[in-house]
Coordinates of C-alpha atoms and ligand atoms in Angstrom, one line a residue:
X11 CA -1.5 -6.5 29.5
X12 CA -2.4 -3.3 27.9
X13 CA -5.4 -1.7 26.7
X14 CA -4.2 -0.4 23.4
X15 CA -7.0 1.9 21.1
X16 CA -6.0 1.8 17.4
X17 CA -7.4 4.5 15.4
X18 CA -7.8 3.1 11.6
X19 CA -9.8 0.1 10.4
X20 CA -7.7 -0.7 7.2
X21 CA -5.1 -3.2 6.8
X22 CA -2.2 -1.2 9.6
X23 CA -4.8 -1.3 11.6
X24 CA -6.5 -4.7 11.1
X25 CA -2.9 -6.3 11.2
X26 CA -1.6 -4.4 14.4
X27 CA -5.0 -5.4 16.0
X28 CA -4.0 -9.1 15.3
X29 CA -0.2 -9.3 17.0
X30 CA -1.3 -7.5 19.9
X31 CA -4.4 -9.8 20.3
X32 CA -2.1 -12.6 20.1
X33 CA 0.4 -10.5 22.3
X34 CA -2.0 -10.6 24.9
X35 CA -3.2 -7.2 24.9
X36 CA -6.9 -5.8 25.5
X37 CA -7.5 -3.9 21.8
X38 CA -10.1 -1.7 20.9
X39 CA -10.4 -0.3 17.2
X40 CA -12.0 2.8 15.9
X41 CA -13.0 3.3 12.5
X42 CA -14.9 6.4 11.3
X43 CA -17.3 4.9 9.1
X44 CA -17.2 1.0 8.1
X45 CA -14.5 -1.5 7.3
X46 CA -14.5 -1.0 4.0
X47 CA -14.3 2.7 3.9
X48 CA -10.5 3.5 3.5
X49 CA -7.5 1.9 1.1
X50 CA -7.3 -1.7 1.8
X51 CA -10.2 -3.1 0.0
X52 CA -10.5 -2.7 -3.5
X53 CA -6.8 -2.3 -4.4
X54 CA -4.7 -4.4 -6.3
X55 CA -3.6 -7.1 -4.0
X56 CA 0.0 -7.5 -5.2
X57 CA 2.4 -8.4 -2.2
X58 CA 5.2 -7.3 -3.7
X59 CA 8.8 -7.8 -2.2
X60 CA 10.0 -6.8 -6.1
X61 CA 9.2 -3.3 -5.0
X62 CA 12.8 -2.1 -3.5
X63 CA 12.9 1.2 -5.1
X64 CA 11.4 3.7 -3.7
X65 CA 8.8 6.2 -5.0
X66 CA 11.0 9.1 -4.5
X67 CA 13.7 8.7 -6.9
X68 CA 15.8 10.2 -9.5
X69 CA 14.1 11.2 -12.5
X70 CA 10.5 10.7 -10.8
X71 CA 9.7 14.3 -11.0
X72 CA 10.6 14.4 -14.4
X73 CA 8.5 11.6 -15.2
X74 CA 5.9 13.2 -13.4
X75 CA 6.1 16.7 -15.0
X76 CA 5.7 15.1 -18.2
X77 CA 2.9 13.1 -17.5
X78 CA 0.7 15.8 -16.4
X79 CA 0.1 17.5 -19.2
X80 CA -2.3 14.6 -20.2
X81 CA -5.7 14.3 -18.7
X82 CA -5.6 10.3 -19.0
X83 CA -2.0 10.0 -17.6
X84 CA -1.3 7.8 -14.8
X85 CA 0.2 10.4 -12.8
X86 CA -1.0 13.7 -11.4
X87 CA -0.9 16.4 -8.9
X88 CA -4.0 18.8 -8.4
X89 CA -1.7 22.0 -7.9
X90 CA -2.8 23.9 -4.7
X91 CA -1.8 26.4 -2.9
X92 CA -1.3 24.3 0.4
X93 CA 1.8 24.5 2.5
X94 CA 1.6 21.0 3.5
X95 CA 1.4 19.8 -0.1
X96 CA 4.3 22.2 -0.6
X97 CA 6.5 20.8 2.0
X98 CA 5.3 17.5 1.0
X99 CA 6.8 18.3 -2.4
X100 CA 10.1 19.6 -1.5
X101 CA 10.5 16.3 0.9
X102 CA 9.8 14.5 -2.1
X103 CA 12.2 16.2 -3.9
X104 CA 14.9 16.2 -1.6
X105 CA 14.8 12.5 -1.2
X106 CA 14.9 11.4 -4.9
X107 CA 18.4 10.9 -4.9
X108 CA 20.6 7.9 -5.7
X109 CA 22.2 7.9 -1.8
X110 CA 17.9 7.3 -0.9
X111 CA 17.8 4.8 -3.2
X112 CA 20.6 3.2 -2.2
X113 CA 20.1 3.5 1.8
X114 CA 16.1 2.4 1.3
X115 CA 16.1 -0.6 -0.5
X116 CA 17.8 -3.3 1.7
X117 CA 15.0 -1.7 4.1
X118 CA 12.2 -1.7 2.2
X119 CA 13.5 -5.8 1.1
X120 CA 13.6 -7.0 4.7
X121 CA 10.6 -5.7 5.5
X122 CA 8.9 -7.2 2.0
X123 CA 10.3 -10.7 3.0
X124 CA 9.5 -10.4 5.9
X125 CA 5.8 -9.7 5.8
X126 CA 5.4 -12.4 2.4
X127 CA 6.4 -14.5 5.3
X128 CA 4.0 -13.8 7.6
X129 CA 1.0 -13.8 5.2
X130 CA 2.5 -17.8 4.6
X131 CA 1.8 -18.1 8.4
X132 CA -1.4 -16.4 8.1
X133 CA -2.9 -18.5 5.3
X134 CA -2.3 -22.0 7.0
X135 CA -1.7 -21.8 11.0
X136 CA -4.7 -19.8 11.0
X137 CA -6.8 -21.0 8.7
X138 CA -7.7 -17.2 7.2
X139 CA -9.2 -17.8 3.7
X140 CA -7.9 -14.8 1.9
X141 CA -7.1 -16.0 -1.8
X142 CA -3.0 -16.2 -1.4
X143 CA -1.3 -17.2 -4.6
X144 CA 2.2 -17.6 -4.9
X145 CA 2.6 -17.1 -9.1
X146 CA 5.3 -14.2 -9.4
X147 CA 4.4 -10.6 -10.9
X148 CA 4.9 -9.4 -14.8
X149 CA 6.5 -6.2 -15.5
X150 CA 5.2 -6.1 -19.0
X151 CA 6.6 -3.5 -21.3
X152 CA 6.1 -2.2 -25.0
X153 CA 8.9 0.3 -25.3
X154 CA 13.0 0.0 -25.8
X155 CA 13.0 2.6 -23.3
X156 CA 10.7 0.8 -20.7
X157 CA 12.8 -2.3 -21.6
X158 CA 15.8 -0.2 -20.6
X159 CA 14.0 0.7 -17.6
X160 CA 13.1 -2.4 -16.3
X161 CA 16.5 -4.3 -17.5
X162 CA 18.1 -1.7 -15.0
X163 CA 15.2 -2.4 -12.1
X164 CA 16.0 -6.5 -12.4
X165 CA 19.5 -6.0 -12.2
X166 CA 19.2 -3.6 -9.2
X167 CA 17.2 -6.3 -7.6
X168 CA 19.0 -9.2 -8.2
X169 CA 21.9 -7.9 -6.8
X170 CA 20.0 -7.1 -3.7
X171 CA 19.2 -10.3 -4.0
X172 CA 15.2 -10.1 -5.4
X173 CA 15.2 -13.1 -8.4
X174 CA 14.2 -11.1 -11.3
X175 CA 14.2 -12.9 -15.1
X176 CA 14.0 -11.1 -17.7
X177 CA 11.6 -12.6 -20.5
X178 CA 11.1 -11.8 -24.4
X179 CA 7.6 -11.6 -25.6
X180 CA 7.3 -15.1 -26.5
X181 CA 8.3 -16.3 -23.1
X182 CA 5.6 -14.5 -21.6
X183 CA 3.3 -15.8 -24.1
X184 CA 4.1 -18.9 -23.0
X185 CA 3.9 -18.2 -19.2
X186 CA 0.4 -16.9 -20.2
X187 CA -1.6 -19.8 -22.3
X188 CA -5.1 -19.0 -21.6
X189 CA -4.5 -15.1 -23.7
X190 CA -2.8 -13.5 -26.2
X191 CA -0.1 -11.1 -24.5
X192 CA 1.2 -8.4 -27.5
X193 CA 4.3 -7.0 -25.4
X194 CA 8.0 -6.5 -26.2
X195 CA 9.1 -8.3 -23.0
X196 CA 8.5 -8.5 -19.2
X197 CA 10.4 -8.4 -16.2
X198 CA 9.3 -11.6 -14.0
X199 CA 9.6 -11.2 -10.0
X200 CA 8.5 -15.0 -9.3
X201 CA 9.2 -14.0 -5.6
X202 CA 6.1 -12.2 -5.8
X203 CA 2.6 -13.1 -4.7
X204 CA -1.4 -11.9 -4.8
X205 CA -4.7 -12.3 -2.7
X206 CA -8.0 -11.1 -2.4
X207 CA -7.8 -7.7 -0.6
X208 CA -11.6 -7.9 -0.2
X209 CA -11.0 -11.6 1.3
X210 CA -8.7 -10.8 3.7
X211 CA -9.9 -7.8 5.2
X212 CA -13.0 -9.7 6.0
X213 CA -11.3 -12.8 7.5
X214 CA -9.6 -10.1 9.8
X215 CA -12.4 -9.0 11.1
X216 CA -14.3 -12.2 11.2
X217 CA -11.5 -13.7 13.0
X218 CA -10.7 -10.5 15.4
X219 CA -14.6 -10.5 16.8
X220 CA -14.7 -14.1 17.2
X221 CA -11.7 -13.7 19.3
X222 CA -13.5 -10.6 21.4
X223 CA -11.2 -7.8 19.7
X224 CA -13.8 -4.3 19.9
X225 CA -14.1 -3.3 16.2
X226 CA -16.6 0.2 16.8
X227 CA -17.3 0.9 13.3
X228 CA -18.9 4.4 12.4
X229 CA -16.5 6.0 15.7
X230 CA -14.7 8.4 14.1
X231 CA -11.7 9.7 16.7
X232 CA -12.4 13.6 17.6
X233 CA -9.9 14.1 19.9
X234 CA -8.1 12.9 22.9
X235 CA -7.4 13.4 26.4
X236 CA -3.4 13.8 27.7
X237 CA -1.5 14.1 31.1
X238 CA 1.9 15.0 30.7
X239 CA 3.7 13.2 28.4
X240 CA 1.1 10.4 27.8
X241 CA -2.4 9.8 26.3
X242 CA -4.8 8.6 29.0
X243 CA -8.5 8.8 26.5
X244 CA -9.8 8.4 22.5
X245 CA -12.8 10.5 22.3
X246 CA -14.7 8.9 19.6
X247 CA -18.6 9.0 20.7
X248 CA -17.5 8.7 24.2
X249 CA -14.4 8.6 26.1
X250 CA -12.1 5.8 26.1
X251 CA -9.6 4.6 29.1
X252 CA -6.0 3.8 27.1
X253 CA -2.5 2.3 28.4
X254 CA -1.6 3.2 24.6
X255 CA -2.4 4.2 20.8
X256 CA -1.8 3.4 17.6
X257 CA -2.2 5.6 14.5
X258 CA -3.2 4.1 11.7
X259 CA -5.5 6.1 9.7
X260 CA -3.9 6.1 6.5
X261 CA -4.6 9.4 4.7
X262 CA -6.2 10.9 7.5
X263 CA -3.1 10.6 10.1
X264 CA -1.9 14.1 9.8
X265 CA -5.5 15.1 10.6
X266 CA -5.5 12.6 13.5
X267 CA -1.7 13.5 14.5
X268 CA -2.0 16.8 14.3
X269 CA -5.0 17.0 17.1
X270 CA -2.0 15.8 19.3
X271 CA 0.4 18.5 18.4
X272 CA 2.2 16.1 15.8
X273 CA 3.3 16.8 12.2
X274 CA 3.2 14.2 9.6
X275 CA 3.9 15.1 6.3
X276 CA 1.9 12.9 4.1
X277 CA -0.5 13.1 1.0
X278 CA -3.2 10.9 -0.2
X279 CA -2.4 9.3 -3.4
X280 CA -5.9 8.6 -5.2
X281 CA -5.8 5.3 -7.1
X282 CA -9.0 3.7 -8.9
X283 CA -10.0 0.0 -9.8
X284 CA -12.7 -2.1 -11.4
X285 CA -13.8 -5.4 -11.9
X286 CA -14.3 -7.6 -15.1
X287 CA -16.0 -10.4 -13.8
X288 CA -16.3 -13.8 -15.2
X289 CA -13.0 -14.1 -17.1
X290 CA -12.0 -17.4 -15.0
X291 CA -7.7 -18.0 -15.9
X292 CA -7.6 -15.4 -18.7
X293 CA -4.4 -14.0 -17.2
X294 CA -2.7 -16.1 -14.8
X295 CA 0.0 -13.8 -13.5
X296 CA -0.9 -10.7 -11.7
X297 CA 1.4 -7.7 -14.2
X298 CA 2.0 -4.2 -14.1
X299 CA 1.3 -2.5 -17.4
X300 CA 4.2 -0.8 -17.1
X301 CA 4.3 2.1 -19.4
X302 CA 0.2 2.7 -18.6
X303 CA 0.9 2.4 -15.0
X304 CA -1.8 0.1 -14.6
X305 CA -2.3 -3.7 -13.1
X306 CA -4.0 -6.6 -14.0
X307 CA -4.8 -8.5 -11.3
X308 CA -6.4 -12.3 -11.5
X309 CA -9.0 -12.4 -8.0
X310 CA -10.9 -15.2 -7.5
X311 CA -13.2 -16.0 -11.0
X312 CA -12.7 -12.6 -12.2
X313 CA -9.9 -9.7 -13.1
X314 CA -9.6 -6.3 -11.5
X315 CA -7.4 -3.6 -13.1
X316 CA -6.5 -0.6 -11.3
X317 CA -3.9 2.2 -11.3
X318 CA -3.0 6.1 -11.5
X319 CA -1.3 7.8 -8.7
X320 CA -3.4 11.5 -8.5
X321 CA -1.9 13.5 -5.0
X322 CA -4.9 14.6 -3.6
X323 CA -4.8 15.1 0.0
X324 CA -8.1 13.3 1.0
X325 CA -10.4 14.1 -1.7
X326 CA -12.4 10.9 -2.7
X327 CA -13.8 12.1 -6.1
X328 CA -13.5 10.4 -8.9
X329 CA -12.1 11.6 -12.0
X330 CA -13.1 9.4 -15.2
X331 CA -10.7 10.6 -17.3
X332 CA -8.0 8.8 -15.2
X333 CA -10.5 6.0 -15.2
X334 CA -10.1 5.7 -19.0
X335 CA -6.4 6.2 -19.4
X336 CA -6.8 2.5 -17.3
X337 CA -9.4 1.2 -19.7
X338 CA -7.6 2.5 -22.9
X339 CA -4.8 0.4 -21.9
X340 CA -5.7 -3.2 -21.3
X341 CA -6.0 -3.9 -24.8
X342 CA -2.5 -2.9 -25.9
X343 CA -1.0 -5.4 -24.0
X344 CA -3.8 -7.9 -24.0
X345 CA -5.5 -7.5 -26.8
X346 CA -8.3 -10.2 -26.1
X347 CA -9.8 -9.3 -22.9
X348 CA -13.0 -7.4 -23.2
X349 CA -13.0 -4.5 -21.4
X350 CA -15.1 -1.8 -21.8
X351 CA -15.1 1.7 -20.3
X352 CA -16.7 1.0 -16.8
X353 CA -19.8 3.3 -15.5
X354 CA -18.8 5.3 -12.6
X355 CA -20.9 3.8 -10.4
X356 CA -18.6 0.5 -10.2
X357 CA -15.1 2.5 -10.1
X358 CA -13.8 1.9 -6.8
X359 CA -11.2 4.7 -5.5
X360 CA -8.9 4.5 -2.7
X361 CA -6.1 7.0 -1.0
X362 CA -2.8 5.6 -0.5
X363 CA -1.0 7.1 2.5
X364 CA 2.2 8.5 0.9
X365 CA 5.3 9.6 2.8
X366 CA 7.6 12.0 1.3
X367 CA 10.2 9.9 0.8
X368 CA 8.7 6.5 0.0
X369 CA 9.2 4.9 3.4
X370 CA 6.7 4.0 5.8
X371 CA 6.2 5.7 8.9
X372 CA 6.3 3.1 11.9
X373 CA 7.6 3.5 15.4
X374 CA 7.0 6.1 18.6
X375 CA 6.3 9.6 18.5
X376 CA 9.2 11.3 20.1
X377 CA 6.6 13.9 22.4
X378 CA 4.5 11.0 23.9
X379 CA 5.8 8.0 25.6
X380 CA 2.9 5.6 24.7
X381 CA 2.0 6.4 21.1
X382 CA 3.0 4.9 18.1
X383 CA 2.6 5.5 14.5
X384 CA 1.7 3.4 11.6
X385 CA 1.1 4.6 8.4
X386 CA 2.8 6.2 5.4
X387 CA 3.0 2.4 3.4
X388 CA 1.6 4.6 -0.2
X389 CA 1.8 2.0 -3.1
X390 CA 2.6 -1.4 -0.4
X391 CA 0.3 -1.0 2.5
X392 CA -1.0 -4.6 1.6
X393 CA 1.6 -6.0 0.9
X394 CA 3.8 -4.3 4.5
X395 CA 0.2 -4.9 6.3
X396 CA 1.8 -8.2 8.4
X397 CA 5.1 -6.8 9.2
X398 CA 3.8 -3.6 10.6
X399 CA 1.1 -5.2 12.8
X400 CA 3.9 -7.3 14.1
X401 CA 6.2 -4.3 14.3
X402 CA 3.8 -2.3 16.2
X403 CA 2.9 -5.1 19.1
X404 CA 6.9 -5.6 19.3
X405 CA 7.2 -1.6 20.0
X406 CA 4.6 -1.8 22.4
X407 CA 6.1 -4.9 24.2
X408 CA 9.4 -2.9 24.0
X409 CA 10.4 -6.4 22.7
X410 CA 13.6 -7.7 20.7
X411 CA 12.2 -6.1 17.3
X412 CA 12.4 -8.7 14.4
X413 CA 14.1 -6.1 12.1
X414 CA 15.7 -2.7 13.0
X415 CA 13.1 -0.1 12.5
X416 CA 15.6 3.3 12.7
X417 CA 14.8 4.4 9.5
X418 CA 10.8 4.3 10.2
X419 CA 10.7 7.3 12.4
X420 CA 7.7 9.2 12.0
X421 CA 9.6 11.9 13.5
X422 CA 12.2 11.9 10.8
X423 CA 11.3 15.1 8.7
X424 CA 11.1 17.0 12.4
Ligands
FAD527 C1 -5.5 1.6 -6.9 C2 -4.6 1.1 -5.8 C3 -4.0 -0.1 -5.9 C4 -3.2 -0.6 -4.9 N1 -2.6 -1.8 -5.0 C5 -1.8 -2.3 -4.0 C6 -1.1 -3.5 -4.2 O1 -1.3 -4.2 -5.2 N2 -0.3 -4.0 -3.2 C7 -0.1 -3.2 -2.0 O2 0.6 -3.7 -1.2 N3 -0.7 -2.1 -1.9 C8 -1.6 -1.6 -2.8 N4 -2.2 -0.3 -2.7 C9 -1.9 0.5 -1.5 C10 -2.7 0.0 -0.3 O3 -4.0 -0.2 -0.7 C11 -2.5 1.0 0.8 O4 -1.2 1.2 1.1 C12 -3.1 0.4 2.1 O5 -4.5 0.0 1.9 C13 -3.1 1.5 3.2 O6 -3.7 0.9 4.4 P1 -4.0 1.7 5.7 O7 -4.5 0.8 6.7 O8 -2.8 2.5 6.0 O9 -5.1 2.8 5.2 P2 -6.6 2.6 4.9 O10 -6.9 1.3 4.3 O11 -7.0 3.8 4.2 O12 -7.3 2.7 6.4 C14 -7.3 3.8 7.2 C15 -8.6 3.8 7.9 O13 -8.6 4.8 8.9 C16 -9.9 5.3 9.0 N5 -9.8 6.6 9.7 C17 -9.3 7.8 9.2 N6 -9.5 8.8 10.1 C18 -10.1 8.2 11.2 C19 -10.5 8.8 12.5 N7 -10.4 10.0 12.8 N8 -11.1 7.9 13.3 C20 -11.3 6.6 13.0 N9 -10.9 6.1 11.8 C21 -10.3 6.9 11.0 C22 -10.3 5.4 7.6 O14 -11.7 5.5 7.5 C23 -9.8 4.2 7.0 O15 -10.7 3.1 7.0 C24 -3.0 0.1 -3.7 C25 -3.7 1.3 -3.6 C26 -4.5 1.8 -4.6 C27 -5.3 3.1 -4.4

């Protein structure tokens, strides 16, 4: 048995604190401020094994140029002059290419099944409570050319075998009887599935104490102490013995990485959400917006919309323009709902850990012997949460790994 220190209280961290529990191993995790601080809480909650293609792409910079130039636009880069947001950028870049494409998504699909089946385990053998729906995901669209978009997206995933239907308006409008859905057509992923982000990261940690798991909230890691080619101590108020050490502080990793000599070229990717509370089965199926790059998703008794993508390193600020471009949108696909402009007070905001090139990164860090990477998930780190907690206790085991983790490396861009 190991003592193993995990640095990160989200969902990477929450979920590799649960398959080495169950491993066997002594875990203690840091967080620098509570629970609920980082990504995993008020996102969207989509587990989505539709998502094959990766961010980087071709014609995704583009796309991105384009949307820009408008303040309410789902898309955005602050431009800085920063050399790790410029190396981040030519990664990017250099990785949005058809052979990427091609090469990432039976990857990115094994790992998506993989971890949908795990949550199934999670949500009976264990009894979490965590709000897990199995109803499929809407890719709603508006446009001939989103239509043309998305016809290309299904056929890419069924052949990669991901079921994908595609549906006319009035097909969704039946899929959707409680509201009126004013859309062209939708791509549906019934393979996909939702929860309660909120839910589950509580369960977690709920079920983690009660099983003697050290969860030090408000212990932000500072530094650490080495010999040779291994980490022996986490400073985080105080100095903590460690037979290993998992990264998994989402946007923060460089920062943390970096204190060990490690680069890791990765950029926050600011999202917002809010709630509308009390609109009990108005939408059924949890959908992507798709040309306002927003979601709709149905949690518990009420609906939460989120959405934008602004690369922003790891500032937290909100930007209420964004906020509208969300808010604006609703209505042209679901004309019913009322929604109204939320007050900023009740916008929540989260940084999704982006990679360069779309893939996580998950494995060990070529320069230490006993330290391992998690992070790097960007738009899936809910949905991936499962298989990278298992992931990470089967690298620690040095265990058979239950799917080939090569092109993971988080020293890949070395
Ligand atoms: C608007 C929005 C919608 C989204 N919707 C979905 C979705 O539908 N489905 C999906 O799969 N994903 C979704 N995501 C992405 C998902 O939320 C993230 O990928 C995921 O939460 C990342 O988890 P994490 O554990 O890596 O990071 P985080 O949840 O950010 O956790 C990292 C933690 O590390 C802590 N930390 C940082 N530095 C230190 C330090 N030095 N010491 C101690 N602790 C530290 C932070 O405080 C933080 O709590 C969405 C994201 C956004 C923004």
């Amino acid at each position: 048995m190991s003592h193993v220190g995990i640095i990160g209280g989200g969902i990477i961290g929450l979920c590799s604190a649960y398959y080495l529990h169950k491993a066997g191993h002594k875990v203690t995790l840091f967080e620098q401020a509570s629970i609920a601080n980082g990504c995993s809480f008020g996102n969207a909650g989509m587990i989505v094994p539709s998502h094959i293609v990766p961010l980087a792409q071709p014609g995704m910079i583009a796309k991105g140029l384009q949307w820009m130039l408008k303040s309410t636009s789902p898309f955005y880069v602050k431009p800085r002059l920063d050399a790790d947001l410029m190396r981040w950028g030519w990664l990017f870049y250099k990785h949005s290419t058809p052979a990427h494409v091609e090469r990432s998504i039976p990857v990115l699909r094994d790992l998506s099944f993989l971890s949908k089946r795990l949550y199934q385990d999670l949500a009976t053998h264990d009894g979490l409570s965590f709000g897990w729906q199995e109803r499929g995901l809407f890719m709603l669209y508006k446009t001939a050319a989103a239509e043309k978009e998305m016809a290309e997206e299904a056929e890419i995933a069924n052949h990669a075998g991901v079921e994908a239907q595609i549906l006319n308006g009035k097909q969704v409008q039946e899929m959707e009887p409680h509201v009126r859905v004013t859309v062209q057509g939708a791509v549906y992923y019934p393979g996909d599935a939702h929860l309660n982000p909120n839910e589950l990261m509580g369960a977690l940690v709920t079920y983690l104490r009660q099983e003697g798991v050290a969860i030090l909230e408000n212990h932000p890691v500072t530094g650490f102490g080495t010999s040779g080619s291994r980490v022996t101590t986490i400073h985080a108020r105080g100095s903590f013995d460690v037979d290993e050490v998992v990264i998994a502080g989402g946007a923060w990793s460089p920062g943390i990485a970096q204190q060990l000599g490690l680069q890791l070229p990765l950029q926050g990717g600011k999202g917002y959400s809010f709630m509308l509370p009390g609109t009990t089965n108005a939408i059924q199926i949890p959908a992507i917006m798709l040309e306002a790059r927003a979601t709709a998703t149905p949690i518990g008794t009420d609906l939460r919309f989120a959405g934008t993508l602004e690369v922003a390193g790891t500032d937290l600020r909100v930007n209420m323009n964004r906020v509208r471009g969300i808010a604006d949108a609703i209505n042209q696909y679901y004309p019913d709902i009322p929604v109204a402009m939320p007050v900023a007070d009740s916008v929540w905001r989260g940084l999704r850990p982006c990679s360069p090139d779309g893939l996580p990164y998950l494995g060990r860090a070529a320069r230490y012997d006993n330290v391992v990477l998690a992070t790097g998930h960007g738009m899936m780190g809910v949905s991936l949460g499962p298989v990278t907690g298992k992931l990470v206790s089967e690298l620690i085991d040095n265990s058979r790994q239950s799917m080939d983790t090569t092109a993971f490396q988080p020293d890949r861009f070395a």
